[in-house]
Amino acid sequence: QVMLAESGGGLVQAGSSLRLSCLASGRTFRTYPTAWFRQAPGKEREFVAHVSANGGTIDYADHVKGRFTISRDDPNNTVYLQMNSLKVEDTAVYFCAAGLGTLRRPEKFYEYGYWGQGTEVTVSS
């Protein structure tokens, strides 16, 4: 079992940066592939980024490629999402998720069994 807690969200202006953190409380965190998803009001939850358990595979959604960076710090049980050049359309609740083992479809929400409560990001013009 693993518990996830996101932090770092807030209200920022377009063009600025935020770093989201996902702190995991559980055993053998290094074995879990992790991802970030986001959900805006009235929209489906959408994939943002994924990093494999060994850090060897990283995937980004087209909407954030080149602007966002996912990384993991296994000794500290933490996954980060560095968000640069934020746009108004990035406004959403951001969720951290964890799976187990090698994922078949890491961009699909159903691959992940553990979710945090989310942290809200609002980007204003």
PDB file of C-alpha atoms in Angstrom:
ATOM      1  CA  GLN A   1       0.000   0.000   0.000  1.00  0.00           C
ATOM      2  CA  VAL A   2       1.141   3.535  -0.737  1.00  0.00           C
ATOM      3  CA  MET A   3      -0.334   6.911   0.167  1.00  0.00           C
ATOM      4  CA  LEU A   4       0.315   9.977  -1.964  1.00  0.00           C
ATOM      5  CA  ALA A   5       0.143  13.656  -1.044  1.00  0.00           C
ATOM      6  CA  GLU A   6       0.557  16.477  -3.563  1.00  0.00           C
ATOM      7  CA  SER A   7       1.671  19.997  -2.765  1.00  0.00           C
ATOM      8  CA  GLY A   8       2.948  23.106  -4.523  1.00  0.00           C
ATOM      9  CA  GLY A   9      -0.152  24.305  -6.349  1.00  0.00           C
ATOM     10  CA  GLY A  10      -1.380  27.857  -6.263  1.00  0.00           C
ATOM     11  CA  LEU A  11      -2.458  30.939  -8.193  1.00  0.00           C
ATOM     12  CA  VAL A  12       0.118  32.255 -10.661  1.00  0.00           C
ATOM     13  CA  GLN A  13       0.270  34.455 -13.727  1.00  0.00           C
ATOM     14  CA  ALA A  14       0.755  33.144 -17.240  1.00  0.00           C
ATOM     15  CA  GLY A  15       4.407  32.666 -18.131  1.00  0.00           C
ATOM     16  CA  SER A  16       5.502  31.854 -14.589  1.00  0.00           C
ATOM     17  CA  SER A  17       6.632  28.548 -13.077  1.00  0.00           C
ATOM     18  CA  LEU A  18       5.553  26.138 -10.364  1.00  0.00           C
ATOM     19  CA  ARG A  19       7.027  22.940  -8.995  1.00  0.00           C
ATOM     20  CA  LEU A  20       4.580  20.333  -7.765  1.00  0.00           C
ATOM     21  CA  SER A  21       5.674  17.666  -5.302  1.00  0.00           C
ATOM     22  CA  CYS A  22       4.200  14.244  -4.623  1.00  0.00           C
ATOM     23  CA  LEU A  23       5.316  12.714  -1.344  1.00  0.00           C
ATOM     24  CA  ALA A  24       4.741   8.978  -1.020  1.00  0.00           C
ATOM     25  CA  SER A  25       4.288   7.168   2.278  1.00  0.00           C
ATOM     26  CA  GLY A  26       4.775   3.471   1.740  1.00  0.00           C
ATOM     27  CA  ARG A  27       7.183   0.625   1.271  1.00  0.00           C
ATOM     28  CA  THR A  28       9.393   0.067  -1.756  1.00  0.00           C
ATOM     29  CA  PHE A  29       8.422   3.286  -3.508  1.00  0.00           C
ATOM     30  CA  ARG A  30      11.213   2.710  -6.011  1.00  0.00           C
ATOM     31  CA  THR A  31       9.186  -0.158  -7.529  1.00  0.00           C
ATOM     32  CA  TYR A  32       6.219   2.065  -8.463  1.00  0.00           C
ATOM     33  CA  PRO A  33       5.840   3.766 -11.826  1.00  0.00           C
ATOM     34  CA  THR A  34       4.369   7.208 -11.218  1.00  0.00           C
ATOM     35  CA  ALA A  35       2.465   9.779 -13.225  1.00  0.00           C
ATOM     36  CA  TRP A  36       0.772  13.151 -13.130  1.00  0.00           C
ATOM     37  CA  PHE A  37      -2.765  13.675 -14.402  1.00  0.00           C
ATOM     38  CA  ARG A  38      -4.892  16.801 -14.370  1.00  0.00           C
ATOM     39  CA  GLN A  39      -8.587  17.582 -14.489  1.00  0.00           C
ATOM     40  CA  ALA A  40     -10.194  20.902 -15.306  1.00  0.00           C
ATOM     41  CA  PRO A  41     -13.824  21.634 -14.354  1.00  0.00           C
ATOM     42  CA  GLY A  42     -16.223  19.937 -16.746  1.00  0.00           C
ATOM     43  CA  LYS A  43     -13.474  17.991 -18.508  1.00  0.00           C
ATOM     44  CA  GLU A  44     -12.125  14.446 -18.368  1.00  0.00           C
ATOM     45  CA  ARG A  45      -9.024  13.638 -16.399  1.00  0.00           C
ATOM     46  CA  GLU A  46      -6.095  13.824 -18.794  1.00  0.00           C
ATOM     47  CA  PHE A  47      -2.575  12.469 -18.805  1.00  0.00           C
ATOM     48  CA  VAL A  48       0.316  14.852 -18.187  1.00  0.00           C
ATOM     49  CA  ALA A  49       3.528  12.870 -17.612  1.00  0.00           C
ATOM     50  CA  HIS A  50       4.853   9.468 -16.544  1.00  0.00           C
ATOM     51  CA  VAL A  51       8.158   8.157 -15.242  1.00  0.00           C
ATOM     52  CA  SER A  52       8.928   4.448 -14.935  1.00  0.00           C
ATOM     53  CA  ALA A  53      10.053   2.786 -11.719  1.00  0.00           C
ATOM     54  CA  ASN A  54      13.697   2.771 -12.789  1.00  0.00           C
ATOM     55  CA  GLY A  55      13.506   6.234 -14.313  1.00  0.00           C
ATOM     56  CA  GLY A  56      14.486   4.886 -17.714  1.00  0.00           C
ATOM     57  CA  THR A  57      11.245   5.746 -19.498  1.00  0.00           C
ATOM     58  CA  ILE A  58       9.588   9.163 -19.455  1.00  0.00           C
ATOM     59  CA  ASP A  59       6.474  10.185 -21.369  1.00  0.00           C
ATOM     60  CA  TYR A  60       4.792  13.556 -21.785  1.00  0.00           C
ATOM     61  CA  ALA A  61       1.486  14.649 -23.211  1.00  0.00           C
ATOM     62  CA  ASP A  62       1.849  16.790 -26.317  1.00  0.00           C
ATOM     63  CA  HIS A  63       0.258  19.736 -24.525  1.00  0.00           C
ATOM     64  CA  VAL A  64       3.107  19.983 -22.006  1.00  0.00           C
ATOM     65  CA  LYS A  65       6.108  18.628 -23.904  1.00  0.00           C
ATOM     66  CA  GLY A  66       9.005  21.063 -23.735  1.00  0.00           C
ATOM     67  CA  ARG A  67       7.485  22.980 -20.819  1.00  0.00           C
ATOM     68  CA  PHE A  68       7.019  20.398 -18.042  1.00  0.00           C
ATOM     69  CA  THR A  69       9.596  18.035 -16.544  1.00  0.00           C
ATOM     70  CA  ILE A  70       8.860  14.987 -14.399  1.00  0.00           C
ATOM     71  CA  SER A  71      11.519  13.576 -12.099  1.00  0.00           C
ATOM     72  CA  ARG A  72      11.769  11.257  -9.119  1.00  0.00           C
ATOM     73  CA  ASP A  73      13.884  11.248  -5.983  1.00  0.00           C
ATOM     74  CA  ASP A  74      13.514   7.706  -4.675  1.00  0.00           C
ATOM     75  CA  PRO A  75      15.606   8.093  -1.488  1.00  0.00           C
ATOM     76  CA  ASN A  76      13.142  10.809  -0.411  1.00  0.00           C
ATOM     77  CA  ASN A  77       9.999   9.087  -1.772  1.00  0.00           C
ATOM     78  CA  THR A  78       9.166  12.110  -3.897  1.00  0.00           C
ATOM     79  CA  VAL A  79       8.082  12.757  -7.481  1.00  0.00           C
ATOM     80  CA  TYR A  80       8.242  16.259  -8.934  1.00  0.00           C
ATOM     81  CA  LEU A  81       6.558  18.064 -11.778  1.00  0.00           C
ATOM     82  CA  GLN A  82       8.403  21.209 -12.802  1.00  0.00           C
ATOM     83  CA  MET A  83       6.040  23.415 -14.796  1.00  0.00           C
ATOM     84  CA  ASN A  84       7.476  26.300 -16.797  1.00  0.00           C
ATOM     85  CA  SER A  85       5.876  28.806 -19.170  1.00  0.00           C
ATOM     86  CA  LEU A  86       2.469  28.161 -17.662  1.00  0.00           C
ATOM     87  CA  LYS A  87      -0.595  28.925 -19.751  1.00  0.00           C
ATOM     88  CA  VAL A  88      -4.164  29.698 -18.769  1.00  0.00           C
ATOM     89  CA  GLU A  89      -5.192  26.355 -20.249  1.00  0.00           C
ATOM     90  CA  ASP A  90      -2.964  24.584 -17.699  1.00  0.00           C
ATOM     91  CA  THR A  91      -5.484  25.516 -15.008  1.00  0.00           C
ATOM     92  CA  ALA A  92      -6.655  22.287 -13.356  1.00  0.00           C
ATOM     93  CA  VAL A  93      -6.424  20.093 -10.306  1.00  0.00           C
ATOM     94  CA  TYR A  94      -3.237  18.064 -10.628  1.00  0.00           C
ATOM     95  CA  PHE A  95      -3.148  14.501  -9.308  1.00  0.00           C
ATOM     96  CA  CYS A  96      -0.228  12.235  -8.560  1.00  0.00           C
ATOM     97  CA  ALA A  97      -0.722   8.523  -9.264  1.00  0.00           C
ATOM     98  CA  ALA A  98       1.249   5.325  -8.709  1.00  0.00           C
ATOM     99  CA  GLY A  99       1.066   1.877 -10.281  1.00  0.00           C
ATOM    100  CA  LEU A 100       3.026  -1.316  -9.793  1.00  0.00           C
ATOM    101  CA  GLY A 101       5.436  -2.981 -12.156  1.00  0.00           C
ATOM    102  CA  THR A 102       5.697  -2.247 -15.853  1.00  0.00           C
ATOM    103  CA  LEU A 103       2.597  -0.539 -17.219  1.00  0.00           C
ATOM    104  CA  ARG A 104       1.088  -1.527 -20.563  1.00  0.00           C
ATOM    105  CA  ARG A 105      -0.494   1.866 -21.211  1.00  0.00           C
ATOM    106  CA  PRO A 106       1.065   4.454 -18.872  1.00  0.00           C
ATOM    107  CA  GLU A 107      -1.058   7.245 -20.359  1.00  0.00           C
ATOM    108  CA  LYS A 108      -4.282   5.568 -19.171  1.00  0.00           C
ATOM    109  CA  PHE A 109      -5.699   6.439 -15.769  1.00  0.00           C
ATOM    110  CA  TYR A 110      -6.917   2.885 -15.139  1.00  0.00           C
ATOM    111  CA  GLU A 111      -3.334   1.641 -14.980  1.00  0.00           C
ATOM    112  CA  TYR A 112      -2.864   3.364 -11.628  1.00  0.00           C
ATOM    113  CA  GLY A 113      -4.218   2.041  -8.359  1.00  0.00           C
ATOM    114  CA  TYR A 114      -3.109   4.808  -6.013  1.00  0.00           C
ATOM    115  CA  TRP A 115      -4.057   8.473  -6.179  1.00  0.00           C
ATOM    116  CA  GLY A 116      -3.466  11.599  -4.148  1.00  0.00           C
ATOM    117  CA  GLN A 117      -6.121  14.172  -3.290  1.00  0.00           C
ATOM    118  CA  GLY A 118      -4.844  16.658  -5.854  1.00  0.00           C
ATOM    119  CA  THR A 119      -3.407  20.154  -5.746  1.00  0.00           C
ATOM    120  CA  GLU A 120      -5.070  23.049  -7.533  1.00  0.00           C
ATOM    121  CA  VAL A 121      -3.211  25.125 -10.102  1.00  0.00           C
ATOM    122  CA  THR A 122      -4.807  28.316 -11.384  1.00  0.00           C
ATOM    123  CA  VAL A 123      -3.087  30.333 -14.104  1.00  0.00           C
ATOM    124  CA  SER A 124      -4.387  33.825 -14.720  1.00  0.00           C
ATOM    125  CA  SER A 125      -3.761  36.171 -17.638  1.00  0.00           C
TER     126      SER A 125
END
